[in-house]
Short mmCIF file of N, CA, C and O in Angstrom, two decimals:
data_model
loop_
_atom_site.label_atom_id
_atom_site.label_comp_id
_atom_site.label_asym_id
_atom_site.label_seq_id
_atom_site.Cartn_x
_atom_site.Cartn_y
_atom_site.Cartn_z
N UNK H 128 -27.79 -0.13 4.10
CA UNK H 128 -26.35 -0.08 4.06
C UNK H 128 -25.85 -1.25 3.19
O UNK H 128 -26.25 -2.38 3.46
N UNK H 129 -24.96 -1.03 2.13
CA UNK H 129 -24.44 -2.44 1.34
C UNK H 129 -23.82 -2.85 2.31
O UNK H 129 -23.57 -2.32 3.40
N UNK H 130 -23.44 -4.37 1.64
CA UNK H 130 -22.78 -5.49 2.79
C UNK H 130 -21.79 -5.12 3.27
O UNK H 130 -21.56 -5.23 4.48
N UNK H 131 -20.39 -4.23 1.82
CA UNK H 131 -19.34 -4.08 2.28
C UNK H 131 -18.92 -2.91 2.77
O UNK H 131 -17.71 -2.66 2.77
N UNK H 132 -19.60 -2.26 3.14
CA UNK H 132 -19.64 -1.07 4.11
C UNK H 132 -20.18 -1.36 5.45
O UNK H 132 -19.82 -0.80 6.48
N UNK H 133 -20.98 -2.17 5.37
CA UNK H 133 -21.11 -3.03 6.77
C UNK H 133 -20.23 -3.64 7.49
O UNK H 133 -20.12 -3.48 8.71
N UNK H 134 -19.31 -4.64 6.56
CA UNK H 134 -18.64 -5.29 6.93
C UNK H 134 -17.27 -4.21 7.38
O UNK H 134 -16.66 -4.38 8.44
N UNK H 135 -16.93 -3.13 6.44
CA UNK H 135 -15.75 -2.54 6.53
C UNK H 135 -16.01 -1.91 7.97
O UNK H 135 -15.24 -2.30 8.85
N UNK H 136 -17.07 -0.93 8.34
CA UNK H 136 -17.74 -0.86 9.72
C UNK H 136 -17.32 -1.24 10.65
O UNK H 136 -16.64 -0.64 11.48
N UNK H 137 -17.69 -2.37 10.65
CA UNK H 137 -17.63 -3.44 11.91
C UNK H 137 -15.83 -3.79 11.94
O UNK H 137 -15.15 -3.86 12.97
N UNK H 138 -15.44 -3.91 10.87
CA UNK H 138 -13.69 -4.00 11.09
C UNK H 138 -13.07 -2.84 11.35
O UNK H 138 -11.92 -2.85 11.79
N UNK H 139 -13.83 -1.58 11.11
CA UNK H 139 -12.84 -0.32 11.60
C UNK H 139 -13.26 -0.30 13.38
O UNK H 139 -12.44 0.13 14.19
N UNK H 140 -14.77 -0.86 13.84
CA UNK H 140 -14.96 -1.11 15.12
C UNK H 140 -13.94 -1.88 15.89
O UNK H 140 -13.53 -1.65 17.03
N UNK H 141 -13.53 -2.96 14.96
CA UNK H 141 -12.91 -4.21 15.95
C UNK H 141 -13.51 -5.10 15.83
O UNK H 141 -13.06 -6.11 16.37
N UNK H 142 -14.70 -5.18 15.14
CA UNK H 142 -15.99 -6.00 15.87
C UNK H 142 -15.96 -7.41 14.49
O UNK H 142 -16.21 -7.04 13.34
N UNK H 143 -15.78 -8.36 14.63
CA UNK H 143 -15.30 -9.84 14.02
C UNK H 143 -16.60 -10.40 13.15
O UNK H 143 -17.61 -10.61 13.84
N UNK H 144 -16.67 -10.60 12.17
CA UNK H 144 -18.04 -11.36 11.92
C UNK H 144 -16.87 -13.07 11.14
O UNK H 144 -15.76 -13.35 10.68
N UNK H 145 -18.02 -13.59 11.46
CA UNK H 145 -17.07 -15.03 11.15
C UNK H 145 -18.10 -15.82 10.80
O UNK H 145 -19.14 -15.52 11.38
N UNK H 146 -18.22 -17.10 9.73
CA UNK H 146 -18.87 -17.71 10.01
C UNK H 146 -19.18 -19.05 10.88
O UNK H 146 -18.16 -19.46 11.44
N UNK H 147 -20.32 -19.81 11.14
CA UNK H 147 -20.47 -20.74 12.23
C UNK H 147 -20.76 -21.86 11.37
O UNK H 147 -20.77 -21.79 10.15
N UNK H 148 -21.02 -22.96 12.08
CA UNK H 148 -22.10 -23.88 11.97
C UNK H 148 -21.53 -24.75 10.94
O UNK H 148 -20.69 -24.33 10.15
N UNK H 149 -22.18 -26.47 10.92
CA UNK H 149 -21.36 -27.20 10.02
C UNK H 149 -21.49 -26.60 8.79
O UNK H 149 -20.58 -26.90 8.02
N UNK H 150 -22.50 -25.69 8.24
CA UNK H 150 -23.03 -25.59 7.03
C UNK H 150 -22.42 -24.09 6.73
O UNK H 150 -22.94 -23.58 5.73
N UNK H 151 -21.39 -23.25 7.41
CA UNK H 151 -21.21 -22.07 7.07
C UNK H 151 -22.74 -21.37 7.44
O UNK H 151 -22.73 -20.41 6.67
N UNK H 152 -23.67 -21.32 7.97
CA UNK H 152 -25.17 -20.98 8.06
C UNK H 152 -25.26 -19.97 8.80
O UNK H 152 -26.20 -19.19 8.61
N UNK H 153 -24.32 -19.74 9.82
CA UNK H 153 -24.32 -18.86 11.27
C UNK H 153 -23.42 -17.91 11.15
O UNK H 153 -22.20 -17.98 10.96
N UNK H 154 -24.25 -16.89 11.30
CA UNK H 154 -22.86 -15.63 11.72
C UNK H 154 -22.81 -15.43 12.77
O UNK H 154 -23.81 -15.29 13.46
N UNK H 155 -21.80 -15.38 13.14
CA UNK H 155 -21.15 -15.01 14.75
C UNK H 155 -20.29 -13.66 14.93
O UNK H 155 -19.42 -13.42 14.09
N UNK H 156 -20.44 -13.10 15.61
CA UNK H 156 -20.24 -11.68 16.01
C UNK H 156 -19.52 -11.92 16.75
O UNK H 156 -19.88 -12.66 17.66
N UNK H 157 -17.52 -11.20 16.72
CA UNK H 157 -17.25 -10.94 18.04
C UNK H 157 -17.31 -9.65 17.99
O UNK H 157 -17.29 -9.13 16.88
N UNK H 158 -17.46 -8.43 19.72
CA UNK H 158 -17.38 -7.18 19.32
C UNK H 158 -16.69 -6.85 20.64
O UNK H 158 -17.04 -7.41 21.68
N UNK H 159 -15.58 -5.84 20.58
CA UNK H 159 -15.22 -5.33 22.22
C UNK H 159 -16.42 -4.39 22.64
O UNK H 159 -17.32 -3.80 22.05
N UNK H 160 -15.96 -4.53 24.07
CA UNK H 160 -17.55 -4.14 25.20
C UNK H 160 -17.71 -2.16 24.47
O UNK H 160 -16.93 -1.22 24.50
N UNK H 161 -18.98 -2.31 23.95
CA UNK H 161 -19.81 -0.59 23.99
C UNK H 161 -19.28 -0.99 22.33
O UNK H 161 -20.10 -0.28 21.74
N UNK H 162 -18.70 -1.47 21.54
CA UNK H 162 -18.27 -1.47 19.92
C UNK H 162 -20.15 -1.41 19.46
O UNK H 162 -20.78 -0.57 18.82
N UNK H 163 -20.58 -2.73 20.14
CA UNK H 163 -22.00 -2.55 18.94
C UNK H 163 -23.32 -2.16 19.66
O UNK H 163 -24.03 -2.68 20.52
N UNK H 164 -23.34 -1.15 19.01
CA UNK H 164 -25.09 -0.53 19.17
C UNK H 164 -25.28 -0.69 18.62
O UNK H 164 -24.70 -1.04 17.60
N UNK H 165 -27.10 -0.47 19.11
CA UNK H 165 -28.54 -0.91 18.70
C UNK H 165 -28.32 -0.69 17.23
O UNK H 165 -28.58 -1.64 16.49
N UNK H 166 -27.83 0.52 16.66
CA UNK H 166 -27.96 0.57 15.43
C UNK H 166 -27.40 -0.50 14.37
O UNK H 166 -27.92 -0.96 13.36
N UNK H 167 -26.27 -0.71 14.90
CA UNK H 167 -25.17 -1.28 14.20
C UNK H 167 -25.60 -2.92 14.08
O UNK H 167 -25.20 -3.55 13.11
N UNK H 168 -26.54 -3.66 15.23
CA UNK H 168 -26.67 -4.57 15.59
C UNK H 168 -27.92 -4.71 14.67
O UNK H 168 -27.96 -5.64 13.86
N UNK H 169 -29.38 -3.42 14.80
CA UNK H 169 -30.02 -3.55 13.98
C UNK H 169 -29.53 -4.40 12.25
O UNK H 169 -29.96 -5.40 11.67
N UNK H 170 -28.51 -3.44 11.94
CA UNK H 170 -28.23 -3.47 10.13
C UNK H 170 -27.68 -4.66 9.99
O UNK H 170 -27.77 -5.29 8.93
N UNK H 171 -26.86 -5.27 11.36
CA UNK H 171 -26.38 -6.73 11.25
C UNK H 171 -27.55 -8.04 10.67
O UNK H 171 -27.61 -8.96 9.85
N UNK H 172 -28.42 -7.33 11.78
CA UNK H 172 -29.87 -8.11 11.71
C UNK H 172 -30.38 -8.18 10.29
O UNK H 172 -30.55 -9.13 9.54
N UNK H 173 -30.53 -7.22 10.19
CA UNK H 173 -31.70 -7.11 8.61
C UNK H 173 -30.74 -7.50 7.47
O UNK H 173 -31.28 -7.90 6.44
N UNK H 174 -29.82 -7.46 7.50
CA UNK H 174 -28.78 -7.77 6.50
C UNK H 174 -28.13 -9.12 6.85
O UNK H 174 -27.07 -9.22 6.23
N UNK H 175 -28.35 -10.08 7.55
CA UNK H 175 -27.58 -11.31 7.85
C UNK H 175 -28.03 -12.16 6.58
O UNK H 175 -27.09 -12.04 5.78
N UNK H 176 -28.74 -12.74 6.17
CA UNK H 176 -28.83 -13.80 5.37
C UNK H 176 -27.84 -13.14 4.01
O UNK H 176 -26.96 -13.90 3.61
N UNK H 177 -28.01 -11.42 3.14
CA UNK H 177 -26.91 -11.26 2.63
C UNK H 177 -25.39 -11.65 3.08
O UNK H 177 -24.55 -12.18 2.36
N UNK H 178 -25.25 -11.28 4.32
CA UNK H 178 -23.37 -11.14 5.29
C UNK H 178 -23.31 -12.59 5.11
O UNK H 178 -22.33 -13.12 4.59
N UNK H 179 -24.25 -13.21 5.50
CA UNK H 179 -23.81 -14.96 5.37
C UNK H 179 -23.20 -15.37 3.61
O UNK H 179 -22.06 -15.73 3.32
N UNK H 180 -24.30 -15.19 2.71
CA UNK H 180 -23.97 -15.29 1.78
C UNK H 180 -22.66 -14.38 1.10
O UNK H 180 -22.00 -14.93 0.22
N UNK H 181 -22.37 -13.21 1.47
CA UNK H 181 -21.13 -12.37 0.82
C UNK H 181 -19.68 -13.19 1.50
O UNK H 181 -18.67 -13.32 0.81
N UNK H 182 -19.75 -13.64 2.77
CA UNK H 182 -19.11 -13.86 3.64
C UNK H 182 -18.81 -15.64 3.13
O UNK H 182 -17.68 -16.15 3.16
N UNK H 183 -19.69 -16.16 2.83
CA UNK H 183 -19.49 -17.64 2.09
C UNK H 183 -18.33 -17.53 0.84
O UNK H 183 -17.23 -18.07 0.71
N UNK H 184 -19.18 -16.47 -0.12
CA UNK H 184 -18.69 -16.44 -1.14
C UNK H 184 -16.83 -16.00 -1.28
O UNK H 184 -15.97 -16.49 -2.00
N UNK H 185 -16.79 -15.37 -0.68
CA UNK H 185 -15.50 -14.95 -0.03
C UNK H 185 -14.68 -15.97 0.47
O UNK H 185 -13.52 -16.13 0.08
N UNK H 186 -15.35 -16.81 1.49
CA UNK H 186 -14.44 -18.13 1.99
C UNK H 186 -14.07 -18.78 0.73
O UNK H 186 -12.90 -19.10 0.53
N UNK H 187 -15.19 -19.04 -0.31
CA UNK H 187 -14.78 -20.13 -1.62
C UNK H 187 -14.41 -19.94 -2.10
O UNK H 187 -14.10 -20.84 -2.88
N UNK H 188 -13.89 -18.56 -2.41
CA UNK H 188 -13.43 -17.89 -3.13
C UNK H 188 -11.51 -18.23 -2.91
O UNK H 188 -10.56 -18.59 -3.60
N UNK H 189 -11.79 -17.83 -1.48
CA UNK H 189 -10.21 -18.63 -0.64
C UNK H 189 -9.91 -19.97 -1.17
O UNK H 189 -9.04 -20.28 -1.98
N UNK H 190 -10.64 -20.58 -0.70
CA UNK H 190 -10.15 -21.97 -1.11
C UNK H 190 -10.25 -22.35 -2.71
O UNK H 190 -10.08 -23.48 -3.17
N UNK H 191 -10.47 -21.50 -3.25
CA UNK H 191 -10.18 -21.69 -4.83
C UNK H 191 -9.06 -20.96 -5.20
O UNK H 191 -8.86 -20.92 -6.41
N UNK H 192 -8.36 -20.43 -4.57
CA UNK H 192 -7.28 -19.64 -4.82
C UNK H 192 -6.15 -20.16 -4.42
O UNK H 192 -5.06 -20.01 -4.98
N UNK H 193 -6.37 -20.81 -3.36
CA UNK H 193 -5.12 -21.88 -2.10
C UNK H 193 -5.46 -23.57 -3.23
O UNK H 193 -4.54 -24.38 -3.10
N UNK H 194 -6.36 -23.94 -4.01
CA UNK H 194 -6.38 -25.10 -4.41
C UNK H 194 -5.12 -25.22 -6.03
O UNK H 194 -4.97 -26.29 -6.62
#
């Protein structure tokens, strides 16, 4: 699944991806109760180090736009 069909996914769910950690490093999942199955959680999985990185690029992208 590409990232941004993943990501669009999970926002037509409800379901939050955000990043964590001092380093932007962590993705954090919010999801309402029964939103994420196995499946959905799988593609999160195998695809996180991309979502981190698409999801970075996106934040800097913000703050180059607000600077």
């Amino acid at each position: 699944m590409r990232i941004e069909a993943l990501i669009e996914t999970c926002a037509q769910l409800g379901i939050k991806l955000e990043l964590a950690g001092d380093n932007y490093d962590r993705l954090k999942v919010d999801a309402p109760k029964g939103a994420l199955t196995a499946e959905l959680r799988d593609d999160l999985t195998s695809n996180k180090p991309e979502l981190i990185a698409f999801l970075n690029a996106q934040r800097l992208a913000a703050q180059a736009r607000a600077a």
